[in-house]
């Protein structure tokens, strides 16, 4: 059984074929965060009364994964990320234990023998330690880890109409990845260490969007910023009000870096040799690509970097938040098919 896990800084997603019905796919999503609540009896009793899974750690009650949504009202202290600064939690014992629990819960049960788990990690190309740490974690739960990058996975899940040839852009919470492929074979790629969290942090800082916990300690309120950004009325090209104009400017800065890197990749010898000056479809994935006006804003940046003549069209892929994990599963099944004739011959 092939399994796929997309370890993201905002959410962890897994996918595998349903054991009871191989024509269906089981998909699981968990938030990549945990909440630390006061161990006052009122907090603990509330969590227990509502049957919310929790753990005790020193003088605190810890709730993690998607259950954090159920207890945000109990504390104004922001949730802690499992991947702080896009790094694996090697020095955060609670986060390390929680990540292990979530990973085990998101893998298929009762697998009789080691099976491949295709996975991607935050800033995998830039941080091999993340790949090493999560490979060990996956293997510890009985699966054989196989790392695969996010952007080529998106092309596998969404690029059939172009024969898996084009540019894939994945914008995550802490990084953005660009890849150019021909017939599903990656020719050139780059990862930029900036994503949606930078935009959210800058908005919260510039507009002093803050929250205070019970002790009076102040934090940037990134969750409020994220909820505001999800308003369907927000549009990067038709900004209303100063905050929306700032959002458009911050998005523009991220997309400017993406467009510049895309230009350099398209002009690289490997891409020039394989594709010449062919016009390519750009496939965009990740939650941040779903905001109104994204495609036209990115087009504008391509024009500024004299790359528009290489672009056929820009597409925000269907179900953009799961495009990576679906592509990982496809890659796993393709590799399994390639190996099966060898096993038969042996």
Short mmCIF file of C-alpha atoms in Angstrom, two decimals:
data_model
loop_
_atom_site.label_atom_id
_atom_site.label_comp_id
_atom_site.label_asym_id
_atom_site.label_seq_id
_atom_site.Cartn_x
_atom_site.Cartn_y
_atom_site.Cartn_z
CA UNK A 1 0.00 0.00 0.00
CA UNK A 2 1.42 3.37 -1.06
CA UNK A 3 0.94 6.25 1.37
CA UNK A 4 1.53 9.98 0.87
CA UNK A 5 2.10 12.65 3.51
CA UNK A 6 2.52 16.38 2.90
CA UNK A 7 4.18 17.74 6.05
CA UNK A 8 3.27 21.43 5.87
CA UNK A 9 3.81 24.31 8.26
CA UNK A 10 0.08 25.10 8.23
CA UNK A 11 -1.36 21.60 7.90
CA UNK A 12 -0.29 17.98 7.56
CA UNK A 13 -2.18 15.97 4.94
CA UNK A 14 -2.08 12.26 4.20
CA UNK A 15 -3.61 10.14 1.43
CA UNK A 16 -3.81 6.41 0.68
CA UNK A 17 -6.17 3.99 -1.01
CA UNK A 18 -8.96 2.88 1.29
CA UNK A 19 -8.18 -0.73 2.31
CA UNK A 20 -11.82 -1.85 2.05
CA UNK A 21 -12.33 -0.22 -1.37
CA UNK A 22 -9.22 0.37 -3.48
CA UNK A 23 -11.16 2.63 -5.87
CA UNK A 24 -11.49 5.26 -3.13
CA UNK A 25 -8.89 7.48 -1.49
CA UNK A 26 -8.74 8.17 2.25
CA UNK A 27 -7.52 11.70 2.99
CA UNK A 28 -6.76 13.10 6.45
CA UNK A 29 -5.85 16.66 7.41
CA UNK A 30 -4.49 17.96 10.72
CA UNK A 31 -3.35 21.43 11.69
CA UNK A 32 0.42 21.72 12.28
CA UNK A 33 0.09 23.34 15.69
CA UNK A 34 -0.66 22.83 19.34
CA UNK A 35 -2.25 24.95 22.04
CA UNK A 36 -0.90 25.25 25.58
CA UNK A 37 -3.68 25.88 28.08
CA UNK A 38 -3.44 26.81 31.71
CA UNK A 39 -3.77 23.76 33.93
CA UNK A 40 -6.45 25.50 35.96
CA UNK A 41 -9.24 23.10 36.83
CA UNK A 42 -11.76 25.11 34.79
CA UNK A 43 -9.73 24.72 31.54
CA UNK A 44 -8.99 21.06 32.11
CA UNK A 45 -12.57 20.24 33.01
CA UNK A 46 -13.89 22.09 29.95
CA UNK A 47 -11.59 20.12 27.64
CA UNK A 48 -12.54 16.81 29.27
CA UNK A 49 -16.28 17.58 29.35
CA UNK A 50 -16.22 18.27 25.59
CA UNK A 51 -14.31 15.04 24.87
CA UNK A 52 -11.43 16.93 23.28
CA UNK A 53 -8.24 14.82 23.17
CA UNK A 54 -5.50 16.40 25.27
CA UNK A 55 -2.26 15.71 27.10
CA UNK A 56 -0.79 16.89 30.38
CA UNK A 57 2.65 18.50 30.32
CA UNK A 58 4.12 20.00 33.50
CA UNK A 59 1.59 22.61 34.61
CA UNK A 60 -0.27 22.82 31.29
CA UNK A 61 -2.92 21.07 29.24
CA UNK A 62 -2.00 20.57 25.57
CA UNK A 63 -4.44 20.25 22.67
CA UNK A 64 -3.12 19.65 19.16
CA UNK A 65 -4.05 19.20 15.50
CA UNK A 66 -7.50 20.19 14.30
CA UNK A 67 -8.80 20.11 17.89
CA UNK A 68 -7.11 23.48 18.50
CA UNK A 69 -10.03 25.09 16.67
CA UNK A 70 -12.35 23.90 19.44
CA UNK A 71 -10.46 25.56 22.30
CA UNK A 72 -9.26 28.90 20.90
CA UNK A 73 -11.80 30.71 23.08
CA UNK A 74 -10.20 29.26 26.24
CA UNK A 75 -6.99 31.20 25.76
CA UNK A 76 -5.88 34.20 23.73
CA UNK A 77 -2.33 32.89 23.58
CA UNK A 78 -1.55 31.91 19.95
CA UNK A 79 -1.04 28.27 19.11
CA UNK A 80 2.55 27.05 18.84
CA UNK A 81 3.69 25.69 15.44
CA UNK A 82 5.02 22.15 15.09
CA UNK A 83 7.52 23.47 12.53
CA UNK A 84 8.74 26.74 14.02
CA UNK A 85 10.58 28.74 11.33
CA UNK A 86 9.98 25.79 8.96
CA UNK A 87 12.35 23.58 10.99
CA UNK A 88 11.65 20.14 12.44
CA UNK A 89 11.09 20.23 16.22
CA UNK A 90 14.39 18.67 17.26
CA UNK A 91 14.61 20.95 20.31
CA UNK A 92 10.89 21.08 21.19
CA UNK A 93 10.00 17.91 23.10
CA UNK A 94 6.20 18.46 23.16
CA UNK A 95 6.10 19.30 19.44
CA UNK A 96 8.28 16.28 18.63
CA UNK A 97 5.97 13.95 20.55
CA UNK A 98 2.82 15.50 19.04
CA UNK A 99 4.24 15.19 15.51
CA UNK A 100 4.90 11.51 16.12
CA UNK A 101 1.35 10.95 17.41
CA UNK A 102 -0.22 12.79 14.48
CA UNK A 103 1.93 10.95 11.94
CA UNK A 104 0.99 7.57 13.36
CA UNK A 105 -2.71 8.52 13.37
CA UNK A 106 -2.59 9.63 9.73
CA UNK A 107 -0.93 6.49 8.39
CA UNK A 108 -2.97 3.41 7.41
CA UNK A 109 -3.39 0.78 10.11
CA UNK A 110 -2.59 -2.93 10.10
CA UNK A 111 -0.04 -2.80 7.29
CA UNK A 112 1.54 -6.25 7.29
CA UNK A 113 4.92 -5.31 5.85
CA UNK A 114 6.99 -2.13 5.32
CA UNK A 115 5.46 -0.04 2.55
CA UNK A 116 6.60 3.13 0.81
CA UNK A 117 5.52 6.51 2.17
CA UNK A 118 6.11 9.37 -0.26
CA UNK A 119 6.41 12.62 1.64
CA UNK A 120 7.40 16.23 1.34
CA UNK A 121 8.64 18.55 4.09
CA UNK A 122 8.92 22.29 4.79
CA UNK A 123 11.78 23.78 2.76
CA UNK A 124 12.96 20.31 1.82
CA UNK A 125 15.41 21.50 -0.82
CA UNK A 126 16.88 24.08 1.55
CA UNK A 127 16.87 22.02 4.75
CA UNK A 128 18.05 18.42 4.40
CA UNK A 129 17.79 18.06 8.18
CA UNK A 130 14.00 18.25 7.82
CA UNK A 131 14.11 15.38 5.34
CA UNK A 132 16.34 13.36 7.67
CA UNK A 133 14.17 13.96 10.74
CA UNK A 134 10.86 13.12 9.06
CA UNK A 135 12.38 10.12 7.27
CA UNK A 136 13.34 8.74 10.68
CA UNK A 137 9.88 9.49 12.05
CA UNK A 138 8.15 7.74 9.13
CA UNK A 139 10.42 4.72 9.35
CA UNK A 140 9.81 4.50 13.11
CA UNK A 141 6.12 3.89 12.35
CA UNK A 142 6.86 1.01 9.98
CA UNK A 143 6.95 2.77 6.59
CA UNK A 144 9.80 3.20 4.11
CA UNK A 145 10.25 6.97 3.56
CA UNK A 146 10.64 8.32 0.02
CA UNK A 147 11.15 12.08 -0.22
CA UNK A 148 9.64 13.92 -3.21
CA UNK A 149 9.38 17.67 -3.77
CA UNK A 150 6.08 19.55 -3.65
CA UNK A 151 6.08 21.37 -7.00
CA UNK A 152 6.61 18.36 -9.31
CA UNK A 153 3.93 16.56 -7.28
CA UNK A 154 1.47 19.32 -8.23
CA UNK A 155 2.25 18.81 -11.91
CA UNK A 156 1.52 15.09 -11.54
CA UNK A 157 -1.87 15.73 -9.90
CA UNK A 158 -2.97 18.64 -12.10
CA UNK A 159 -0.99 18.72 -15.34
CA UNK A 160 -2.50 15.93 -17.46
CA UNK A 161 -3.90 18.44 -19.99
CA UNK A 162 -0.36 19.60 -20.83
CA UNK A 163 1.16 16.10 -20.71
CA UNK A 164 2.78 16.99 -17.38
CA UNK A 165 4.89 19.71 -18.98
CA UNK A 166 4.98 23.19 -17.53
CA UNK A 167 5.78 25.29 -14.50
CA UNK A 168 4.48 24.40 -11.04
CA UNK A 169 4.38 26.97 -8.25
CA UNK A 170 3.52 25.99 -4.68
CA UNK A 171 3.12 28.74 -2.08
CA UNK A 172 3.12 27.43 1.46
CA UNK A 173 3.19 28.99 4.88
CA UNK A 174 6.96 29.39 5.14
CA UNK A 175 8.31 28.86 1.64
CA UNK A 176 7.47 28.90 -2.07
CA UNK A 177 8.66 26.29 -4.56
CA UNK A 178 8.99 26.61 -8.33
CA UNK A 179 9.65 23.71 -10.69
CA UNK A 180 9.86 23.32 -14.48
CA UNK A 181 9.15 19.86 -15.88
CA UNK A 182 8.87 18.09 -19.23
CA UNK A 183 6.62 15.02 -19.41
CA UNK A 184 6.75 14.76 -15.62
CA UNK A 185 10.57 14.89 -15.43
CA UNK A 186 11.85 17.87 -13.46
CA UNK A 187 14.36 20.00 -15.37
CA UNK A 188 15.04 22.82 -12.91
CA UNK A 189 13.72 23.99 -9.55
CA UNK A 190 14.17 26.53 -6.79
CA UNK A 191 12.77 27.08 -3.30
CA UNK A 192 12.30 30.59 -1.90
CA UNK A 193 12.27 30.87 1.92
CA UNK A 194 9.19 33.09 2.09
CA UNK A 195 5.48 32.30 2.05
CA UNK A 196 2.09 33.29 3.43
CA UNK A 197 3.27 33.58 7.05
CA UNK A 198 5.54 36.46 6.08
CA UNK A 199 2.56 38.28 4.56
CA UNK A 200 0.42 37.63 7.66
CA UNK A 201 3.18 38.72 10.04
CA UNK A 202 3.82 41.95 8.15
CA UNK A 203 0.12 42.81 8.09
CA UNK A 204 -0.22 42.14 11.83
CA UNK A 205 2.89 44.20 12.57
CA UNK A 206 2.05 47.17 10.36
CA UNK A 207 -1.57 47.41 11.56
CA UNK A 208 -0.81 46.45 15.15
CA UNK A 209 -3.18 43.47 15.10
CA UNK A 210 -2.37 41.99 18.48
CA UNK A 211 -3.73 39.86 21.25
CA UNK A 212 -2.85 39.54 24.94
CA UNK A 213 -2.88 36.40 27.02
CA UNK A 214 -4.07 36.07 30.61
CA UNK A 215 -0.72 37.29 31.97
CA UNK A 216 -0.72 40.42 29.81
CA UNK A 217 1.93 39.21 27.36
CA UNK A 218 1.42 40.61 23.87
CA UNK A 219 1.46 38.59 20.61
CA UNK A 220 0.83 39.34 16.96
CA UNK A 221 -2.66 37.99 16.18
CA UNK A 222 -1.94 36.05 12.98
CA UNK A 223 -5.14 34.00 13.25
CA UNK A 224 -7.27 37.14 12.97
CA UNK A 225 -5.28 38.19 9.89
CA UNK A 226 -5.83 34.78 8.28
CA UNK A 227 -9.55 34.84 8.91
CA UNK A 228 -9.77 38.31 7.37
CA UNK A 229 -7.79 37.19 4.29
CA UNK A 230 -10.27 34.36 3.70
CA UNK A 231 -13.09 36.85 3.13
CA UNK A 232 -14.26 36.11 -0.45
CA UNK A 233 -14.58 39.85 -1.04
CA UNK A 234 -10.80 40.38 -0.76
CA UNK A 235 -9.27 40.93 -4.21
CA UNK A 236 -5.66 41.79 -4.98
CA UNK A 237 -6.53 43.80 -8.10
CA UNK A 238 -9.55 45.64 -6.71
CA UNK A 239 -8.37 46.66 -3.26
CA UNK A 240 -10.77 48.59 -1.06
CA UNK A 241 -9.20 50.37 1.90
CA UNK A 242 -5.64 50.77 3.10
CA UNK A 243 -5.31 47.29 4.62
CA UNK A 244 -6.30 45.58 1.36
CA UNK A 245 -3.84 47.75 -0.56
CA UNK A 246 -1.11 46.70 1.87
CA UNK A 247 -2.09 43.06 1.40
CA UNK A 248 -1.82 43.48 -2.38
CA UNK A 249 1.60 45.11 -2.02
CA UNK A 250 2.90 42.30 0.24
CA UNK A 251 1.57 39.64 -2.12
CA UNK A 252 3.25 41.55 -4.93
CA UNK A 253 6.62 41.34 -3.18
CA UNK A 254 6.35 37.56 -2.80
CA UNK A 255 5.16 37.11 -6.38
CA UNK A 256 7.95 39.36 -7.62
CA UNK A 257 10.50 36.94 -6.18
CA UNK A 258 8.62 33.99 -7.65
CA UNK A 259 8.45 35.61 -11.11
CA UNK A 260 12.17 36.46 -11.02
CA UNK A 261 13.08 32.88 -10.06
CA UNK A 262 10.75 31.50 -12.75
CA UNK A 263 12.49 33.67 -15.36
CA UNK A 264 15.90 32.38 -14.27
CA UNK A 265 14.72 28.76 -14.38
CA UNK A 266 13.23 29.16 -17.87
CA UNK A 267 16.51 30.64 -19.06
CA UNK A 268 18.61 27.87 -17.51
CA UNK A 269 20.56 25.62 -19.92
CA UNK A 270 18.61 22.47 -18.92
CA UNK A 271 15.23 24.07 -19.66
CA UNK A 272 16.41 25.81 -22.83
CA UNK A 273 17.80 22.56 -24.17
CA UNK A 274 14.64 20.55 -23.45
CA UNK A 275 11.91 23.10 -24.14
CA UNK A 276 13.47 25.89 -26.15
CA UNK A 277 11.13 28.89 -26.15
CA UNK A 278 7.91 26.87 -25.86
CA UNK A 279 5.09 28.62 -24.07
CA UNK A 280 4.17 26.80 -20.86
CA UNK A 281 1.19 26.51 -18.56
CA UNK A 282 1.83 27.65 -14.99
CA UNK A 283 0.07 25.55 -12.33
CA UNK A 284 -0.35 27.28 -8.96
CA UNK A 285 -1.15 25.42 -5.73
CA UNK A 286 -1.32 26.09 -2.02
CA UNK A 287 -3.93 27.94 0.02
CA UNK A 288 -2.45 31.43 -0.67
CA UNK A 289 -3.08 31.03 -4.42
CA UNK A 290 -6.86 30.99 -3.88
CA UNK A 291 -7.21 34.70 -3.13
CA UNK A 292 -9.05 36.82 -5.70
CA UNK A 293 -6.85 38.37 -8.36
CA UNK A 294 -3.92 36.02 -7.79
CA UNK A 295 -3.46 34.98 -11.43
CA UNK A 296 -3.64 38.52 -12.82
CA UNK A 297 -1.20 39.80 -10.18
CA UNK A 298 1.28 37.06 -11.04
CA UNK A 299 0.81 37.82 -14.75
CA UNK A 300 1.74 41.42 -14.07
CA UNK A 301 4.96 40.31 -12.40
CA UNK A 302 5.82 38.06 -15.34
CA UNK A 303 5.37 41.04 -17.65
CA UNK A 304 7.70 43.14 -15.50
CA UNK A 305 10.35 40.41 -15.68
CA UNK A 306 9.90 39.99 -19.46
CA UNK A 307 8.70 36.42 -19.05
CA UNK A 308 5.09 36.75 -20.24
CA UNK A 309 5.95 35.57 -23.76
CA UNK A 310 6.99 32.19 -22.27
CA UNK A 311 3.67 31.73 -20.43
CA UNK A 312 0.67 30.14 -22.14
CA UNK A 313 -1.75 30.49 -19.21
CA UNK A 314 -1.79 30.65 -15.41
CA UNK A 315 -4.05 28.19 -13.61
CA UNK A 316 -4.95 27.94 -9.93
CA UNK A 317 -5.36 24.16 -9.74
CA UNK A 318 -8.50 22.43 -8.52
CA UNK A 319 -8.50 21.67 -4.79
CA UNK A 320 -5.24 23.60 -4.47
CA UNK A 321 -4.63 22.68 -0.82
CA UNK A 322 -4.53 18.92 -1.54
CA UNK A 323 -2.75 19.04 -4.90
CA UNK A 324 0.62 18.18 -3.34
CA UNK A 325 -0.48 15.12 -1.37
CA UNK A 326 -2.49 13.82 -4.36
CA UNK A 327 0.61 14.17 -6.53
CA UNK A 328 2.73 12.34 -3.97
CA UNK A 329 0.31 9.42 -4.07
CA UNK A 330 0.43 9.37 -7.88
CA UNK A 331 4.24 9.39 -7.81
CA UNK A 332 4.23 6.49 -5.36
CA UNK A 333 1.89 4.41 -7.49
CA UNK A 334 3.89 5.16 -10.66
CA UNK A 335 7.07 3.97 -8.96
CA UNK A 336 5.32 0.84 -7.71
CA UNK A 337 4.19 0.02 -11.27
CA UNK A 338 7.69 0.54 -12.60
CA UNK A 339 9.10 -1.87 -10.04
CA UNK A 340 6.46 -4.61 -10.45
CA UNK A 341 7.77 -5.99 -13.79
CA UNK A 342 11.20 -6.28 -12.20
CA UNK A 343 9.73 -8.29 -9.32
CA UNK A 344 7.88 -10.57 -11.76
CA UNK A 345 11.05 -11.14 -13.80
CA UNK A 346 13.00 -12.01 -10.66
#
